[in-house]
Coordinates of C-alpha atoms and ligand atoms in Angstrom, one line a residue:
M1 CA -21.2 -8.4 39.7
H2 CA -21.0 -5.0 38.0
T3 CA -18.8 -2.4 39.6
N4 CA -18.5 0.3 36.9
S5 CA -21.7 1.6 35.1
H6 CA -20.1 4.6 33.3
I7 CA -18.3 2.8 30.5
N8 CA -18.7 4.2 27.1
P9 CA -21.0 1.9 25.0
V10 CA -19.7 0.7 21.7
I11 CA -21.3 -1.1 18.7
I12 CA -19.2 -2.5 15.9
A13 CA -20.9 -4.0 12.8
S14 CA -20.6 -5.1 9.3
E15 CA -21.3 -2.5 6.6
N16 CA -25.0 -3.3 6.4
G17 CA -25.6 -2.8 10.1
R18 CA -26.3 0.9 10.2
A19 CA -30.0 0.9 11.1
G20 CA -29.5 -1.9 13.6
A21 CA -26.5 -0.1 15.3
I22 CA -28.6 3.0 15.7
A23 CA -31.5 1.1 17.4
G24 CA -28.9 -0.8 19.5
M25 CA -27.2 2.3 20.7
E26 CA -30.5 3.9 21.7
L27 CA -31.1 0.9 23.8
L28 CA -27.6 1.1 25.4
H29 CA -28.1 4.8 26.2
R30 CA -31.3 3.8 28.0
G31 CA -29.2 1.4 30.1
G32 CA -30.0 -1.7 28.0
S33 CA -27.6 -4.7 28.2
A34 CA -25.2 -5.7 25.5
M35 CA -27.2 -8.9 24.9
D36 CA -30.5 -7.0 24.4
A37 CA -28.8 -4.4 22.1
A38 CA -27.1 -7.1 20.0
E39 CA -30.4 -9.0 19.6
L40 CA -32.3 -5.9 18.8
A41 CA -29.7 -4.7 16.2
A42 CA -29.8 -8.0 14.4
R43 CA -33.6 -8.1 14.5
V44 CA -33.9 -4.6 12.9
T45 CA -31.7 -5.9 10.1
E46 CA -33.7 -9.1 9.8
D47 CA -36.9 -7.1 9.5
D48 CA -35.6 -4.8 6.7
P49 CA -37.3 -5.8 3.4
E50 CA -34.4 -4.1 1.5
E51 CA -31.8 -6.3 3.1
H52 CA -31.3 -9.3 0.9
S53 CA -28.8 -11.3 2.9
V54 CA -30.5 -11.5 6.3
G55 CA -34.0 -12.4 7.5
F56 CA -37.2 -12.8 5.5
S57 CA -35.9 -11.3 2.2
G58 CA -32.7 -13.2 2.3
L59 CA -30.9 -15.0 -0.5
P60 CA -32.4 -18.4 -1.5
N61 CA -30.8 -21.8 -1.9
L62 CA -30.6 -23.7 -5.2
L63 CA -34.3 -24.6 -4.8
G64 CA -35.5 -21.0 -4.2
Q65 CA -36.0 -21.6 -0.5
V66 CA -34.6 -19.1 2.1
E67 CA -32.8 -21.0 4.9
L68 CA -31.7 -18.8 7.8
D69 CA -28.8 -19.2 10.3
A70 CA -28.0 -17.1 13.4
S71 CA -26.0 -17.1 16.6
L72 CA -25.6 -15.0 19.7
M73 CA -23.0 -15.1 22.5
N74 CA -22.9 -13.6 26.0
G75 CA -19.3 -12.4 26.8
R76 CA -19.9 -12.4 30.5
T77 CA -21.1 -16.0 30.9
L78 CA -19.9 -17.5 27.6
E79 CA -23.4 -18.8 27.1
S80 CA -24.5 -19.0 23.5
G81 CA -27.4 -20.0 21.3
A82 CA -27.7 -20.7 17.6
V83 CA -30.0 -22.0 14.9
A84 CA -29.3 -23.2 11.4
G85 CA -31.3 -24.0 8.2
V86 CA -34.5 -22.4 9.5
Q87 CA -37.3 -21.9 7.0
D88 CA -40.6 -20.0 7.5
Y89 CA -39.5 -18.0 10.6
G90 CA -37.7 -14.7 10.1
N91 CA -36.3 -13.5 13.5
V92 CA -33.7 -16.2 13.9
I93 CA -31.6 -14.1 16.2
S94 CA -34.4 -14.2 18.8
L95 CA -34.8 -17.9 18.2
A96 CA -31.1 -18.4 18.9
R97 CA -31.4 -16.5 22.1
K98 CA -34.3 -18.7 23.2
V99 CA -32.2 -21.8 22.5
M100 CA -29.7 -20.3 24.9
E101 CA -32.2 -19.4 27.5
E102 CA -34.8 -22.2 27.4
L103 CA -32.9 -25.3 26.4
P104 CA -29.9 -27.2 27.6
H105 CA -28.4 -26.9 24.1
V106 CA -26.4 -24.5 22.0
L107 CA -27.5 -25.2 18.3
L108 CA -30.8 -26.3 16.9
M109 CA -31.3 -27.0 13.2
G110 CA -34.0 -27.3 10.6
R111 CA -37.3 -29.0 11.6
G112 CA -36.5 -29.0 15.3
A113 CA -35.6 -25.3 15.3
E114 CA -38.9 -24.5 13.4
R115 CA -40.9 -26.6 15.9
F116 CA -39.2 -24.7 18.8
A117 CA -40.0 -21.4 17.1
G118 CA -43.7 -22.3 17.2
E119 CA -43.4 -23.3 20.8
M120 CA -41.8 -19.9 21.6
G121 CA -44.8 -18.2 20.0
Q122 CA -43.1 -17.0 16.8
K123 CA -45.4 -16.7 13.8
P124 CA -44.5 -18.6 10.6
A125 CA -44.5 -16.6 7.4
D126 CA -43.4 -17.3 3.8
Q127 CA -39.8 -16.4 3.5
R128 CA -39.7 -16.9 -0.2
S129 CA -40.5 -13.2 -0.7
F130 CA -41.1 -12.0 -4.2
A131 CA -37.7 -10.4 -4.2
S132 CA -36.0 -13.7 -3.3
L133 CA -37.8 -15.7 -6.0
E134 CA -37.1 -13.0 -8.6
R135 CA -33.4 -13.1 -7.8
W136 CA -33.4 -16.8 -7.9
R137 CA -35.0 -16.9 -11.3
K138 CA -32.6 -14.2 -12.7
R139 CA -29.6 -16.0 -11.3
F140 CA -30.3 -19.1 -13.4
E141 CA -31.0 -16.9 -16.4
E142 CA -27.8 -14.8 -16.2
T143 CA -25.6 -17.8 -15.7
G144 CA -27.3 -19.9 -18.3
V145 CA -27.7 -22.8 -15.8
E146 CA -30.9 -24.9 -16.0
L147 CA -32.4 -26.4 -12.9
T148 CA -33.0 -29.9 -14.4
G149 CA -32.3 -33.4 -13.2
E150 CA -31.7 -34.7 -9.8
E151 CA -28.1 -33.8 -9.2
L152 CA -28.0 -30.3 -7.7
R153 CA -24.4 -30.8 -6.7
H154 CA -23.2 -30.0 -10.2
L155 CA -24.9 -26.6 -10.0
V156 CA -23.5 -25.4 -6.7
T157 CA -20.0 -24.5 -8.0
R158 CA -21.3 -22.9 -11.1
L159 CA -23.8 -20.7 -9.2
T160 CA -21.9 -19.9 -6.0
V161 CA -18.4 -19.3 -7.3
P162 CA -18.8 -17.4 -10.6
M163 CA -15.4 -16.3 -11.8
H164 CA -16.8 -14.0 -14.4
L165 CA -19.2 -12.4 -11.8
R166 CA -16.7 -12.0 -9.0
D167 CA -18.0 -8.7 -7.8
R168 CA -21.4 -10.2 -7.5
V169 CA -20.6 -13.3 -5.4
P170 CA -23.9 -13.9 -3.6
H171 CA -22.9 -13.3 0.0
G172 CA -24.2 -11.4 2.9
T173 CA -24.6 -11.5 6.7
V174 CA -24.9 -9.0 9.5
N175 CA -22.4 -8.8 12.5
F176 CA -22.9 -6.9 15.7
L177 CA -20.3 -6.6 18.5
V178 CA -21.6 -4.7 21.5
R179 CA -20.2 -3.3 24.7
D180 CA -22.7 -1.9 27.2
S181 CA -22.2 0.7 29.9
H182 CA -21.3 -2.0 32.5
G183 CA -18.5 -3.3 30.2
D184 CA -20.3 -6.5 29.3
L185 CA -19.8 -7.7 25.7
A186 CA -22.2 -9.6 23.4
S187 CA -22.1 -10.6 19.8
A188 CA -24.8 -11.4 17.2
V189 CA -24.7 -12.8 13.7
S190 CA -27.6 -13.4 11.4
T191 CA -27.7 -14.5 7.7
S192 CA -29.5 -16.3 4.9
G193 CA -26.0 -17.8 4.1
L194 CA -24.4 -18.2 0.8
G195 CA -26.9 -17.6 -2.0
W196 CA -27.7 -20.6 -4.3
K197 CA -26.2 -22.9 -1.7
Y198 CA -27.0 -26.6 -1.7
P199 CA -30.1 -27.1 0.4
G200 CA -29.1 -27.7 4.0
R201 CA -25.7 -26.1 3.7
V202 CA -24.6 -24.3 6.9
G203 CA -21.9 -21.7 7.0
D204 CA -19.9 -20.1 9.8
S205 CA -22.6 -17.7 11.2
P206 CA -24.3 -20.2 13.6
I207 CA -21.0 -22.0 14.4
I208 CA -19.7 -20.6 17.7
G209 CA -15.9 -20.3 17.3
A210 CA -16.1 -19.9 13.5
G211 CA -18.3 -17.0 12.6
N212 CA -19.0 -15.6 16.1
Y213 CA -17.2 -15.5 19.5
C214 CA -17.3 -13.3 22.5
D215 CA -15.5 -13.2 25.9
N216 CA -15.6 -10.2 28.3
R217 CA -11.9 -10.9 29.2
Y218 CA -10.5 -10.7 25.7
G219 CA -13.0 -9.3 23.2
A220 CA -15.6 -10.1 20.5
V221 CA -15.2 -11.2 16.9
A222 CA -17.6 -12.0 14.0
C223 CA -17.2 -12.8 10.4
T224 CA -18.9 -12.4 7.0
G225 CA -17.9 -13.9 3.7
S226 CA -17.3 -17.5 2.6
G227 CA -18.2 -19.3 5.8
E228 CA -16.4 -22.5 4.7
L229 CA -13.1 -20.7 5.2
A230 CA -13.9 -19.5 8.8
I231 CA -15.2 -23.0 9.8
R232 CA -11.9 -24.6 8.6
V233 CA -9.7 -22.5 10.7
S234 CA -12.1 -21.4 13.6
T235 CA -11.5 -17.8 12.8
A236 CA -13.6 -16.0 15.5
R237 CA -12.3 -18.1 18.4
S238 CA -8.8 -18.1 17.0
L239 CA -8.6 -14.3 16.9
I240 CA -9.7 -14.2 20.6
L241 CA -7.2 -16.8 21.5
Y242 CA -4.3 -15.0 19.8
M243 CA -5.2 -11.9 21.9
K244 CA -5.5 -14.1 25.0
M245 CA -2.0 -15.3 24.3
G246 CA -0.7 -11.8 24.1
M247 CA -1.0 -10.5 20.5
D248 CA -2.5 -7.1 20.0
L249 CA -5.7 -6.7 18.0
A250 CA -4.0 -5.9 14.6
A251 CA -1.5 -8.8 14.9
A252 CA -4.3 -11.2 15.9
G253 CA -6.4 -10.2 12.9
Q254 CA -3.4 -10.5 10.5
E255 CA -2.7 -14.0 11.8
C256 CA -6.3 -15.0 11.1
L257 CA -6.1 -13.5 7.5
A258 CA -2.9 -15.4 7.0
E259 CA -4.5 -18.7 8.1
I260 CA -7.4 -18.1 5.7
E261 CA -5.0 -17.4 2.8
Q262 CA -3.1 -20.6 3.6
L263 CA -6.3 -22.5 2.8
S264 CA -5.9 -21.5 -0.9
P265 CA -9.5 -20.0 -1.2
R266 CA -11.3 -20.9 -4.4
P267 CA -11.9 -18.1 -6.9
G268 CA -14.6 -15.8 -5.5
Q269 CA -14.1 -16.9 -1.9
Y270 CA -13.2 -14.2 0.7
M271 CA -13.5 -13.5 4.4
N272 CA -14.2 -10.3 6.4
I273 CA -13.7 -10.1 10.2
V274 CA -14.8 -7.5 12.7
A275 CA -13.2 -7.4 16.2
M276 CA -13.3 -5.4 19.4
T277 CA -11.3 -5.6 22.6
P278 CA -12.9 -5.2 26.1
D279 CA -11.5 -1.6 26.3
G280 CA -13.3 -0.7 23.1
Q281 CA -10.5 -0.8 20.5
H282 CA -11.9 -2.1 17.2
A283 CA -10.8 -3.2 13.8
G284 CA -12.0 -4.8 10.6
F285 CA -10.0 -7.2 8.5
S286 CA -10.6 -8.6 5.0
T287 CA -8.9 -10.8 2.5
T288 CA -10.3 -8.3 -0.1
A289 CA -9.0 -4.7 -0.5
G290 CA -11.5 -1.8 -0.1
K291 CA -13.9 -3.4 2.4
R292 CA -15.3 -1.4 5.3
Y293 CA -17.0 -1.9 8.6
L294 CA -19.1 0.3 10.9
Y295 CA -18.3 1.6 14.4
Y296 CA -20.4 3.6 16.7
T297 CA -19.4 4.7 20.2
G298 CA -21.6 6.3 22.9
E299 CA -20.3 9.9 22.3
M300 CA -20.7 9.8 18.5
A301 CA -23.7 11.4 16.8
E302 CA -24.0 8.6 14.2
P303 CA -22.2 5.5 13.0
Q304 CA -19.0 5.9 10.9
M305 CA -17.3 3.6 8.4
G306 CA -13.8 2.4 8.9
E307 CA -11.4 0.7 6.4
R308 CA -10.8 -3.0 7.0
M309 CA -7.1 -4.0 7.1
T310 CA -6.0 -6.4 4.4
S311 CA -3.1 -8.9 4.7
E312 CA 0.4 -7.5 5.2
P313 CA 2.7 -8.5 2.4
V314 CA 5.0 -11.3 3.5
Ligands
LIG1 N1 -20.7 -16.1 6.2 C1 -22.0 -16.4 5.6 C2 -22.0 -17.9 5.3 O1 -21.1 -18.4 4.9 C3 -22.3 -15.7 4.3 C4 -21.8 -14.3 4.2 O2 -21.4 -13.7 5.1 O3 -21.8 -13.8 3.1 O4 -23.1 -18.5 5.4

C-alpha cells in the first residue's frame, strides 16, 4: 500500500545511461512506476545503434555472435527476472521482465529464452550488426590472434585480458537504479557481456545478487566491469546486506571494493558499482580511479555526472 505519492523521483545510472535516464525520468514525472521506468531506460539503451555494449549492436563473443544478458528487480516485492546468452532478440530487459511476470522462474538461458521471446511476441533480428562483425574482425587483427583450430579456450585470455591494451578492455553494460514518486525502487541491468568471451560465458549482469539487487527497505545496487569478480563475492547483494547490518552507503561500498581487491583481479579486470538508498542518497564506486556515474533527480533539469569513489588506502 502506498501512503506517500510526493517523493522526489531519482535515477542513478552507469555513465552510458544518459538517454535512458532522460526517458525514464519523463515517465516518472508522468506518474510511471520504478519498474516501468527502469525497463524503459534499459530499452532505450538497448535500441541505441551507437551503444556497443548493450543490445543489438553489442560486443560479440569469440565466434562473432552477440549474446545478451539482462536482469530486473522489483524492490517492493523482491521479484526478479533475468535472461542469459540470448541471441537474435535485442530487448532482453523486456524479456527478463516477462520471465518475472509470466513464468514461475527467475532466470532463462539460451535456446529456452529465445523460444520464450517468440512466445511473448518479440521479433527476431540479426544481432551480428555490421559494427559488431567489424569490431570482431579488427580485434583479431590488432592482437595478431588467428581464429584457427578447435580450442577456443586458448584465445579467451589473450583477447579479453590484453595487458598492452588495458584502456581498451572490451567491457560495457548499462545499470539503472530507480526510485519513483511512491518511494518504490527498481533496478535494471542489460549487457552484451564481456567482449570476445567464450561462447556461453555469462557474467554478473543477469545474476541476481551479483550484478543487480534491489530492496525497498535498504536500497538498490548494480555493477559493471569484470562480472567474474562480482559473481565470486556477490557484490550487489553484499552491499545491500552491509547497509542492512548498519553500515552507511560509503562504508558498505568500500567494503565491497575491498572484497573485490582481495580476489587478486587479473590484469585488466576491474569493477564499478552504483548504489542508492531508499531516501535517495547515491554513490558510485570503482576499483579504477577516474570513473564516473550518472545521477538525475526529479528537480534537476538534466542528468549530471558524479565521481566514483575508489578504495581507501589501508
Ligand atoms: N559486467 C559485464 C559482464 O561481466 C560486463 C561489463 O560490465 O563490462 O558481463
